[in-house]
Coordinates of C-alpha atoms in Angstrom, one line a residue:
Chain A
X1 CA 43.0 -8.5 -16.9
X2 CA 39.7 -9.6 -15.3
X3 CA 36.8 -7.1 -15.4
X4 CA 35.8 -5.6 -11.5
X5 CA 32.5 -6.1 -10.5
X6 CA 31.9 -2.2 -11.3
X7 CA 33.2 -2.7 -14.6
X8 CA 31.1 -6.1 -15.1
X9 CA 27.4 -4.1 -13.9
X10 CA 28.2 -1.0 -16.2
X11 CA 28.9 -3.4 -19.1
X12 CA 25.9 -5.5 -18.5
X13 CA 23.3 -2.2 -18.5
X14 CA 24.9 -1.2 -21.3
X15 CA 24.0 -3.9 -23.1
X16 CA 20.7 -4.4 -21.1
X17 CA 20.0 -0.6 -22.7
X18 CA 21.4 -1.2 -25.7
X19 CA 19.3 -4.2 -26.5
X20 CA 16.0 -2.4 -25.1
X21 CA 16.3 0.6 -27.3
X22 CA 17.5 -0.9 -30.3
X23 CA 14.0 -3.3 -30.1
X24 CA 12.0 -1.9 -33.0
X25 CA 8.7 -0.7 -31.0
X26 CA 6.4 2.1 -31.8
X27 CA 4.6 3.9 -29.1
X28 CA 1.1 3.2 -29.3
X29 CA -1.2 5.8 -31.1
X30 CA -3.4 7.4 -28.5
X31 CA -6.7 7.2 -31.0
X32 CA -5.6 3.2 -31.2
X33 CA -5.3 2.5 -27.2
X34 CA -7.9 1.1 -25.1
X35 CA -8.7 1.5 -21.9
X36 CA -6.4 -1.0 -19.6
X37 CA -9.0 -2.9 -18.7
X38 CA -11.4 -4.4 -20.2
X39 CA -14.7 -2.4 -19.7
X40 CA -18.0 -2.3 -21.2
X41 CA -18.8 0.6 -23.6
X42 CA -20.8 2.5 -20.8
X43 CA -18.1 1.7 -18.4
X44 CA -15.3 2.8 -20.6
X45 CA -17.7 5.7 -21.7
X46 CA -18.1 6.8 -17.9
X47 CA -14.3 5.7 -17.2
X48 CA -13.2 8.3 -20.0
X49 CA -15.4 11.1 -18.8
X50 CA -14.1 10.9 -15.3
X51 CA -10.5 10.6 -16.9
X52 CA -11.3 14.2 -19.1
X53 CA -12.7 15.3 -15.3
X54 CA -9.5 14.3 -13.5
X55 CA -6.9 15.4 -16.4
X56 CA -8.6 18.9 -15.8
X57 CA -7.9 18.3 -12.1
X58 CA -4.8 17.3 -12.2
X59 CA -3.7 19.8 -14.9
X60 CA -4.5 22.5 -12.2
X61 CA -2.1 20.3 -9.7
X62 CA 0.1 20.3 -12.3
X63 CA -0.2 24.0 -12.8
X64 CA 0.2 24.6 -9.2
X65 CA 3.4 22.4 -8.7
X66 CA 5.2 23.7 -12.2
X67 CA 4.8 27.1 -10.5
X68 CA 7.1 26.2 -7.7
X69 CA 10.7 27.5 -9.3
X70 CA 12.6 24.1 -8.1
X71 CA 9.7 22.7 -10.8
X72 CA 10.6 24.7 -13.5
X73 CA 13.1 22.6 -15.4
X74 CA 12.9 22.0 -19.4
X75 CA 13.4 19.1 -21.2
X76 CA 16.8 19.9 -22.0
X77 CA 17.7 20.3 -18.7
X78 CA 15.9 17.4 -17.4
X79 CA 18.5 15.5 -20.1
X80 CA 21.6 16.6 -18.2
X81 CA 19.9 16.0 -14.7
X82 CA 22.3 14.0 -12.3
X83 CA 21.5 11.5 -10.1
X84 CA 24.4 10.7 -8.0
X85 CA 22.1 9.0 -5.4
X86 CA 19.5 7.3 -6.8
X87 CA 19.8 3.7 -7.6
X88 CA 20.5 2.0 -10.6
X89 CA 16.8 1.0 -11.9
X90 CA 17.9 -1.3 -14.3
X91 CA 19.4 -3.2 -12.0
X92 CA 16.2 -3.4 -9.6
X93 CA 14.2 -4.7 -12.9
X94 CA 16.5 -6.8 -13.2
X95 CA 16.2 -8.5 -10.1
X96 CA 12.5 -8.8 -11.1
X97 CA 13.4 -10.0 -14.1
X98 CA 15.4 -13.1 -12.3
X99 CA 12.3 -14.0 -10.5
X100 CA 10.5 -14.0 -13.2
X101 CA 13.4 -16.3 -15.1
X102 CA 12.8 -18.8 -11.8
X103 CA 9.0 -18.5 -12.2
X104 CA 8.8 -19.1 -15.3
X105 CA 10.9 -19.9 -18.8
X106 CA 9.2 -17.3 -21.1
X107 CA 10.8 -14.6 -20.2
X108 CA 12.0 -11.9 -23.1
X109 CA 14.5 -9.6 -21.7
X110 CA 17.7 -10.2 -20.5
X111 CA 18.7 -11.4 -17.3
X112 CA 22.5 -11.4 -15.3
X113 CA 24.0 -12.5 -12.4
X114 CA 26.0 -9.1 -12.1
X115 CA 22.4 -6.7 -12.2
X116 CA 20.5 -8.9 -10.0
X117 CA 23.6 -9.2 -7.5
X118 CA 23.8 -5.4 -7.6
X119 CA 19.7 -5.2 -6.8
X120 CA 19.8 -7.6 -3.8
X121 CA 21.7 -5.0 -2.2
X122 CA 20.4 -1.7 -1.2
X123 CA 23.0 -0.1 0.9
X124 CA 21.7 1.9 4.0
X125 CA 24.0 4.2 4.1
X126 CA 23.2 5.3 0.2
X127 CA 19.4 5.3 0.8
X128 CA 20.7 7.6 3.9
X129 CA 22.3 9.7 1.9
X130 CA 19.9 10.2 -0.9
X131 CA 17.1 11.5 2.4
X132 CA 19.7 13.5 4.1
X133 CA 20.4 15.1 0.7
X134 CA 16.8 15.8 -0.3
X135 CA 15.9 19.6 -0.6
X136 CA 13.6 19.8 2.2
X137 CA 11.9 23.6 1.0
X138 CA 11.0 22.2 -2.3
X139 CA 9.5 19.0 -1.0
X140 CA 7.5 20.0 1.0
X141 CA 6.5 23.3 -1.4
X142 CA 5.8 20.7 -3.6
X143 CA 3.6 18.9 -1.7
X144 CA 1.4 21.0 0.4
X145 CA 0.9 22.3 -3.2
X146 CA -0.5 19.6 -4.3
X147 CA -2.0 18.3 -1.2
X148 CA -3.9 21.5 -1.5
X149 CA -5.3 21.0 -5.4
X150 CA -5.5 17.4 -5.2
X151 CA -7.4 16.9 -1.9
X152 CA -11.3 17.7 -3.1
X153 CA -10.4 14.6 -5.7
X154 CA -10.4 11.5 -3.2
X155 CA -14.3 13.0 -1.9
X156 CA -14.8 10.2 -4.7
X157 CA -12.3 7.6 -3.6
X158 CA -15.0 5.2 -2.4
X159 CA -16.9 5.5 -5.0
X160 CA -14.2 4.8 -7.8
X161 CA -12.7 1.7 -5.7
X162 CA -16.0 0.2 -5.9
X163 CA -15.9 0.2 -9.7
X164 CA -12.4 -0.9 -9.9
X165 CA -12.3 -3.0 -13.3
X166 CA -11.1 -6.9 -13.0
X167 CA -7.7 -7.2 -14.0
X168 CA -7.3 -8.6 -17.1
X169 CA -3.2 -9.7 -19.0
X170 CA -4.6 -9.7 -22.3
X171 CA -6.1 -6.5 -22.0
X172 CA -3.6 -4.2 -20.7
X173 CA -2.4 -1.3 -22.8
X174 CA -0.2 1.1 -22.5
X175 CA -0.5 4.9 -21.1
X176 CA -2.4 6.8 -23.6
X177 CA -0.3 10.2 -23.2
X178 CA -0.3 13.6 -25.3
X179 CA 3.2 14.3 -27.2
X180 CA 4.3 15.6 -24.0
X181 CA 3.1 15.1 -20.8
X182 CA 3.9 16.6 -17.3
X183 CA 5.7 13.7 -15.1
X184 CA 6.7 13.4 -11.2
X185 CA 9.9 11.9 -10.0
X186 CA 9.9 11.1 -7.0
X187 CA 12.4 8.5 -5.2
X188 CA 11.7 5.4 -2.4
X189 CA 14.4 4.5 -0.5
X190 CA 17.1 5.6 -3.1
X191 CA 15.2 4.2 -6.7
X192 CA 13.8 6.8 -8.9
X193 CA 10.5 6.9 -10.6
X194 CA 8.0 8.6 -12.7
X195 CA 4.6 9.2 -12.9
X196 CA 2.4 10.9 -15.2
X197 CA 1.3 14.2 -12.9
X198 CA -2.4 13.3 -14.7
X199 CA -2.6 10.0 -12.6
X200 CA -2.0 11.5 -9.7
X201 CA -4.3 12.0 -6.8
X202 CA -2.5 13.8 -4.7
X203 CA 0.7 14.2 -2.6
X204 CA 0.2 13.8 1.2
X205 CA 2.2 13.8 4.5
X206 CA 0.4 12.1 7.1
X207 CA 0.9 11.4 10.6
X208 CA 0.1 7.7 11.4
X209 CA 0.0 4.8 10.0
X210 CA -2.5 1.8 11.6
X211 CA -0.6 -1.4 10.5
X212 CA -3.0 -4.4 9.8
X213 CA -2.0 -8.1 10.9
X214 CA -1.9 -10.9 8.0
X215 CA -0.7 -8.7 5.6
X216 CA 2.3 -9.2 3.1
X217 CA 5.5 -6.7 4.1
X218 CA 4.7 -5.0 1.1
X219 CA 1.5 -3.5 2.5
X220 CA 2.6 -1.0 5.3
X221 CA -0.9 -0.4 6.4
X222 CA -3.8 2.5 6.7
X223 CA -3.4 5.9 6.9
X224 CA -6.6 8.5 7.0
X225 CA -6.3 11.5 4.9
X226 CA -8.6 13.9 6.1
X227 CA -11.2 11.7 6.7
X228 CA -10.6 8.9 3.6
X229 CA -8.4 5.7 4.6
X230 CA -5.8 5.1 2.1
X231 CA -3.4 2.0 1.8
X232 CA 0.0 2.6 1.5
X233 CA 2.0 0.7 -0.2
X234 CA 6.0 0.4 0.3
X235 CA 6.9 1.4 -3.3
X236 CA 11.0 -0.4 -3.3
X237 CA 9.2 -3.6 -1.5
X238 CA 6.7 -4.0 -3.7
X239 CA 8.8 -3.7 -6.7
X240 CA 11.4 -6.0 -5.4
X241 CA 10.8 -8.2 -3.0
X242 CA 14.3 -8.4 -1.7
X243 CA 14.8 -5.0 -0.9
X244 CA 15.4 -4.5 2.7
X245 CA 12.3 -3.9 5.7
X246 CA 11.7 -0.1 6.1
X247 CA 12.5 0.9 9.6
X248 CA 11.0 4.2 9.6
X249 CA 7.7 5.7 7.7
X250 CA 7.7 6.9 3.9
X251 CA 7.6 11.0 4.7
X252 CA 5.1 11.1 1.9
X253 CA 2.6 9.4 0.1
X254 CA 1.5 9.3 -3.5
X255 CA -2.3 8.5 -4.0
X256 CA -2.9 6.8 -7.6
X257 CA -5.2 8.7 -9.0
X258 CA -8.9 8.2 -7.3
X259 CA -8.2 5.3 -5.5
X260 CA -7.3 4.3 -2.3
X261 CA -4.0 3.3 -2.9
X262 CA -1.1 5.3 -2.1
X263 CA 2.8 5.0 -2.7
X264 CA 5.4 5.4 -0.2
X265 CA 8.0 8.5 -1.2
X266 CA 11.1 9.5 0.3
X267 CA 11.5 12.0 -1.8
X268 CA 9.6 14.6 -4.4
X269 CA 12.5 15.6 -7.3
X270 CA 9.3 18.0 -8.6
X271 CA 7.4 17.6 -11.9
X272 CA 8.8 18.1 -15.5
X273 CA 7.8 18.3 -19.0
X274 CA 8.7 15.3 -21.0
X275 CA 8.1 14.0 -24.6
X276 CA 6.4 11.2 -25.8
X277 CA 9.4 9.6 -27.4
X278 CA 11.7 10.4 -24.3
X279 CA 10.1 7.0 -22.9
X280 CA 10.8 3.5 -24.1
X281 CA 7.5 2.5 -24.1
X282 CA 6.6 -1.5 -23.6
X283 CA 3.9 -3.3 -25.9
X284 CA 3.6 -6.2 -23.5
X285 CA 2.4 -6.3 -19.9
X286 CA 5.5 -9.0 -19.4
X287 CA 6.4 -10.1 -16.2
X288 CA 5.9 -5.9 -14.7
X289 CA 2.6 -5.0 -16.3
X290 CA 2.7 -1.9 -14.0
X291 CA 5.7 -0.4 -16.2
X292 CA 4.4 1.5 -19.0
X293 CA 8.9 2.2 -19.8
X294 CA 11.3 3.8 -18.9
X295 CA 12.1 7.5 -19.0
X296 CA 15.3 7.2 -22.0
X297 CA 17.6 9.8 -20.4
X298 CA 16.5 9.6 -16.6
X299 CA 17.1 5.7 -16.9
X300 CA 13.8 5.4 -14.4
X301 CA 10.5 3.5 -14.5
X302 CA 7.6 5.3 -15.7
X303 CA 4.8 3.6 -13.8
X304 CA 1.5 2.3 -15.6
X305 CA -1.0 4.1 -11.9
X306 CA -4.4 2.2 -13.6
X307 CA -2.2 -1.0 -13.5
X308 CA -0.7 -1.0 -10.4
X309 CA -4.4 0.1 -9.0
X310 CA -5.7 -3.2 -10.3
X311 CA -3.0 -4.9 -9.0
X312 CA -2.9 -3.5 -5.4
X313 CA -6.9 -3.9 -5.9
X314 CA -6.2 -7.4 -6.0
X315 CA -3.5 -8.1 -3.8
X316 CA -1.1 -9.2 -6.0
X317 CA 2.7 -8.9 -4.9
X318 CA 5.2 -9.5 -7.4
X319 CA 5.7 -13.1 -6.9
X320 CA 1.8 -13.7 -7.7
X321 CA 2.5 -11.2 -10.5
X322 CA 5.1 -13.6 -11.9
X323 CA 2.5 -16.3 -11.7
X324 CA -0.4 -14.6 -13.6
X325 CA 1.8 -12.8 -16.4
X326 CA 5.0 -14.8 -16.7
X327 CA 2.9 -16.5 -19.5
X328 CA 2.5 -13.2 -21.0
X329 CA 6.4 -12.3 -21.4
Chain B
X1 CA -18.5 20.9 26.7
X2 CA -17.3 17.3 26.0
X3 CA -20.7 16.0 26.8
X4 CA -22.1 18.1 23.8
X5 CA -19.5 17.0 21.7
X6 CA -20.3 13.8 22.6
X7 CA -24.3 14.4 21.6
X8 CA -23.6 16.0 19.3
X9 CA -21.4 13.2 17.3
X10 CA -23.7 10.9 17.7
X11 CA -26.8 13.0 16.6
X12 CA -24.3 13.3 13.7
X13 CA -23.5 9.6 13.4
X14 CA -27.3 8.8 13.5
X15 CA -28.3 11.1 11.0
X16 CA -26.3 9.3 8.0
X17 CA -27.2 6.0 6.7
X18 CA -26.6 2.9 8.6
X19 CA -27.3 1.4 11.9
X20 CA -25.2 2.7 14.9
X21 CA -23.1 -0.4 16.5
X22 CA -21.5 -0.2 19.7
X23 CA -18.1 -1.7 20.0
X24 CA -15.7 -2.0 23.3
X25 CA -12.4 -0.8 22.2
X26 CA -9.3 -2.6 23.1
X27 CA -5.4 -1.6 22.8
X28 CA -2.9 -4.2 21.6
X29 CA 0.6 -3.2 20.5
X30 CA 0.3 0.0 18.8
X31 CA -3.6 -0.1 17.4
X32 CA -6.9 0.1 18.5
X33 CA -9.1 -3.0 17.9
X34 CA -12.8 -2.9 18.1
X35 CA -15.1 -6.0 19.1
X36 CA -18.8 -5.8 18.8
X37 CA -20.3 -4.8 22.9
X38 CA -22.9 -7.9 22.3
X39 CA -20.4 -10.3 22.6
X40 CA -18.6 -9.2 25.2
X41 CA -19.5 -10.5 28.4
X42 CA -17.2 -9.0 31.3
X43 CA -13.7 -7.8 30.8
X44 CA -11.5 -8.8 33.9
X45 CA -8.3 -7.9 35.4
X46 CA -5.5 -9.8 35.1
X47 CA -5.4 -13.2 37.0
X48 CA -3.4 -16.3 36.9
X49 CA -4.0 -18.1 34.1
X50 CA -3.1 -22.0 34.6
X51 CA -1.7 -23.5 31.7
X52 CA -3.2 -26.7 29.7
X53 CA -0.4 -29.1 29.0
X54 CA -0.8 -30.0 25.4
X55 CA -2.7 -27.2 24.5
X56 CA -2.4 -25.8 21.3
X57 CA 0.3 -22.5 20.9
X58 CA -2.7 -20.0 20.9
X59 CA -3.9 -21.3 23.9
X60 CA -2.5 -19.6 26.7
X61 CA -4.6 -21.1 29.3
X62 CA -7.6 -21.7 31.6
X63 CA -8.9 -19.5 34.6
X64 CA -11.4 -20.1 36.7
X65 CA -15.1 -18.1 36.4
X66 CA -17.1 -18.1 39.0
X67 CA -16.9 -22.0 38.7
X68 CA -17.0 -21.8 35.0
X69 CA -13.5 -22.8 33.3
X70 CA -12.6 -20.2 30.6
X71 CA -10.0 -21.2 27.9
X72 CA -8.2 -17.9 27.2
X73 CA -6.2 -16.7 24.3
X74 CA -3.1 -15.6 23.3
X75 CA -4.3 -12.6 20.9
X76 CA -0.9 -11.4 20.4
X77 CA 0.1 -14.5 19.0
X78 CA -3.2 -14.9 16.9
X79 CA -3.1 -11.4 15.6
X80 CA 0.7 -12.1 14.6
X81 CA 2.3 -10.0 17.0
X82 CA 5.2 -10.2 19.6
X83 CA 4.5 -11.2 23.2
X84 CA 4.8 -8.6 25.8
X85 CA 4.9 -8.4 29.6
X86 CA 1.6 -8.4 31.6
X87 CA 1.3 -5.0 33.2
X88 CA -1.6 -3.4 35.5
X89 CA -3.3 -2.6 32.1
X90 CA -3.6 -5.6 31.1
X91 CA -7.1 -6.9 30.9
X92 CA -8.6 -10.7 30.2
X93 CA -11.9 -10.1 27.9
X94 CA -14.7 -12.6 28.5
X95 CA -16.1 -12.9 25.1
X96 CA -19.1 -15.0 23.9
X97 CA -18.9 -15.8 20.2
X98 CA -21.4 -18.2 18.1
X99 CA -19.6 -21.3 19.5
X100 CA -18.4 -20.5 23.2
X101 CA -17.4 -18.7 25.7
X102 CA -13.7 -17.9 25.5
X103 CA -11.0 -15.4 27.3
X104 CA -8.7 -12.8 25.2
X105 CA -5.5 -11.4 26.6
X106 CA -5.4 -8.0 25.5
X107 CA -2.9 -4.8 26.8
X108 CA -6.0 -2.5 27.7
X109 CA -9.1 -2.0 27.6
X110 CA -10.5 1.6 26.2
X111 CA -13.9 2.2 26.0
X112 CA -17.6 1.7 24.5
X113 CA -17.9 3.5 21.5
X114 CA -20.9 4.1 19.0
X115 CA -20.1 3.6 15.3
X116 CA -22.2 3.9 12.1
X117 CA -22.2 0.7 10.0
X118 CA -22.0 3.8 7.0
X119 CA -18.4 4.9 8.8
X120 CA -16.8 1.4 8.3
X121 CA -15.1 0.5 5.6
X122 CA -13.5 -2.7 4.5
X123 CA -9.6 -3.2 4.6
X124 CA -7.8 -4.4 1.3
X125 CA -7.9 -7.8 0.2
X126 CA -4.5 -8.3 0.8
X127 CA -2.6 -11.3 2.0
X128 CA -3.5 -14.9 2.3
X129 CA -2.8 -15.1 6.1
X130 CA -5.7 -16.5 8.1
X131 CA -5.1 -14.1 10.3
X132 CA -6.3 -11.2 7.7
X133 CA -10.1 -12.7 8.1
X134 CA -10.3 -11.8 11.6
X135 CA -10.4 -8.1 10.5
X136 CA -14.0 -7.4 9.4
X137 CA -13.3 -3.2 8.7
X138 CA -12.0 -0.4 10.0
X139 CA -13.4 3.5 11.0
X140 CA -12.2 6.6 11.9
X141 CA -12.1 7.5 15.3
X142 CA -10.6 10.8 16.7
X143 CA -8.2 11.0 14.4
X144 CA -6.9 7.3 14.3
X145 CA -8.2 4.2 12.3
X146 CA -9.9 1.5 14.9
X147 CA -9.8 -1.9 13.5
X148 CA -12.3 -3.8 14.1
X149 CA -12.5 -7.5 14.9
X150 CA -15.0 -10.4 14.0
X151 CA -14.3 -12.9 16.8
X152 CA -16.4 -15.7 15.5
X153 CA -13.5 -15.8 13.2
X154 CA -10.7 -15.6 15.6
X155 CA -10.3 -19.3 15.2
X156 CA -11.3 -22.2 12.6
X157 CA -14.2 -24.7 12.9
X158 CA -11.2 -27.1 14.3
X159 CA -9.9 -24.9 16.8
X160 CA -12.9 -23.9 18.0
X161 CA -14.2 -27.7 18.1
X162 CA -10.4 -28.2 20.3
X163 CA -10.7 -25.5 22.6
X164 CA -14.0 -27.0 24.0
X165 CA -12.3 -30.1 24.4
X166 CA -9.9 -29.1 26.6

């Protein structure tokens, strides 16, 4: 008897899961990782004095949004956490991951015609669902709570884009994390992701966005929080290409760290606890250098902010990303 | 009272570093552009512009200046955007770059404001669309982002070069 598609796309993450945790990777030591870019010793002396400064900052945003009771969920729980309305992530990499096969003919991982047919298609009526769905109170607890804590940090925005480091393949390196680590998911139009709360700068609604001419679709345009103009980006375009045009605006937005780049959010699931080993960390930049893994039981992309910074910084859209690291898979 | 608001942001805009620029604003789609006040000339109401047979796609026209023929532009079309209908808003800016003296088409024309060079910032350097160069920053202004416009850029050496040989 033939396999059905739905039998065919849960076979193929299987394996595509099966074959990324069974590669035999160790996380990197913290005392062992460098800095993602390559700096000079002052700069990377500076760079991880402001990174002490912001964990402390961010630790008290972190404070602040674990305080919120929605927020308050313990690894264990956060292992039996369902997600009947997100999309399937592996799928979306995948799709990347066929580009990345057409770009180039170094790439590592796995690629199928059944994921990448599953991630051209983001149904409407799901993404729909999954904003309809969202628990407005804690959202928006969540983020005035961190728009609060988090909004004295981007008074140095300007001043930290200017010394945005040059992008570098052969220097990236992956997220230099404690054992455990406080982490916000947070979904765009359906897709779940992850962010370490200590790359954060801050959670913001905002009211307009000015849309620039000549830009790629990924760029949705300028928006000025309290008095800084921050770029957001559209998070699911970004990622994949052949995701569908956004009709309306990204409720929220997700500053990376100090910088003036911002991702688009539909909605905040609230911050959590998670270990070290909980993430399948990557060694290599491959053809997504701004993946650091992928959260184990959450089956969601942990994003690498200082690398998607650099990348933003520079304008690069996946396809350009292809280009520059496909070599690198 | 809006007089000494007015005073008193620019006392305000003065006092930080830079040089205070004035720049005419101008409404096209949704956004507010900004074009430096020196090289605007005049800004007219609509009039019939006569098209150029075998003009190039930008070109939407020519009108008549007090004697003087003035090529004028399609600016939705250069800045990427849809085309829309003429309405009693709509304004013909008389602009004099470094190489001529050309006519934009824009949906309205705001005002004269006074910007410090500090306020400005520059937009990302996203894109490869030529049409990204023509935006030289942007700046706050009452609670919206103005974009602002360097229209020595708003075409190449070429088309500049084939718009005065109309």
């Amino acid at each position: 008897m033939p396999l059905s598609h739905h039998d065919k796309e849960a076979q193929t993450l299987l394996t595509y899961f099966q074959q990324m945790l069974a590669e035999n990777i160790e996380p990197p030591a913290a005392a062992d990782t460098a800095p993602v870019m390559q700096q000079t010793a002052a700069e990377a002396d500076v760079s991880s004095q402001e990174m002490r400064r912001d964990g402390q900052r961010t630790e008290s945003a972190a404070m602040q949004l674990s305080s919120t009771p929605e927020s308050k969920l313990s690894p264990r729980q956060l292992q039996t956490l369902e997600r009947p309305k997100t999309q399937s992530l592996e799928a979306l990499l995948s799709s990347v991951e066929t580009a990345a096969a057409v770009a180039a003919t170094t790439v590592s991982e796995p690629v199928t015609d059944a994921t990448a047919c599953v991630a051209a298609v983001v149904k409407p009526a799901q993404v729909q669902a999954a904003i309809e769905s969202a628990p407005q109170t804690q959202t928006k607890t969540a983020a005035q709570q961190a728009s609060v804590t988090t909004l004295q940090q981007n008074t140095e925005v300007q001043a930290q884009a200017a010394a945005e480091p040059l992008f570098d393949p052969a220097a990236w390196r992956n997220l230099d994390t404690l054992s455990e680590f406080q982490t916000l998911f947070f979904t765009a139009q359906g897709v779940r992701f992850a962010v370490p709360l200590i790359d954060l700068g801050g959670i913001f609604e905002y009211d307009k966005l000015t849309t620039l001419f000549g830009k790629p679709e990924w760029y949705l345009g300028m928006t000025d929080i309290r008095g800084h103009k921050i770029n957001v980006v559209d998070t699911l375009r970004w990622v994949s290409p052949d995701a569908p045009q956004r009709e309306d605006k990204y409720p929220y937005i997700i500053a990376l760290g100090q910088s003036r780049w911002a991702l688009g959010c539909d909605e905040l699931e609230g911050n959590r606890t998670i270990a070290r080993d909980a993430v399948k960390w990557r060694q290599t930049p491959g053809s997504r250098p701004w993946l650091a893994g992928i959260v184990k039981d959450e089956r969601c992309a942990l994003l690498h902010v200082q690398a998607l910074i650099a990348l933003f910084g520079r304008g690069m859209g996946q396809e350009q990303i292809l280009h520059d690291f496909a070599g690198e898979a | 009272m809006a007089n000494e608001n007015v005073v008193a942001a620019s006392a305000g805009a003065a006092e930080k570093d830079g040089e205070l620029k004035r720049w005419v604003t101008f409404q096209l789609d949704k956004e507010m552009y900004g074009v430096n006040v020196m090289q605007v000339r005049e800004v007219l109401r609509y009039t019939d512009i006569a098209p150029v047979p075998g003009a190039p796609a930008y070109v939407l026209g020519i009108i008549n200046l007090r004697g003087n023929v003035v090529t004028v532009i399609d600016t939705r079309m250069r800045f990427g955007l849809q085309s829309a209908d003429i309405t009693d808003s709509t304004r013909i800016m008389i602009i004099e770059s470094e190489k001529q003296v050309i006519g934009i088409l824009v949906d309205s024309v705001a005002e004269v404001v006074d910007l410090n060079t500090a306020d400005i910032d520059e937009t990302p350097n996203v894109g490869t669309e030529e049409s990204a160069k023509f935006i030289c920053g942007v700046c706050n202004r009452e609670n919206e982002l103005l974009i602002l416009i360097d229209l020595n850029k708003l075409l190449s050496e070429e088309e500049w070069q084939e718009v005065a040989n109309l």
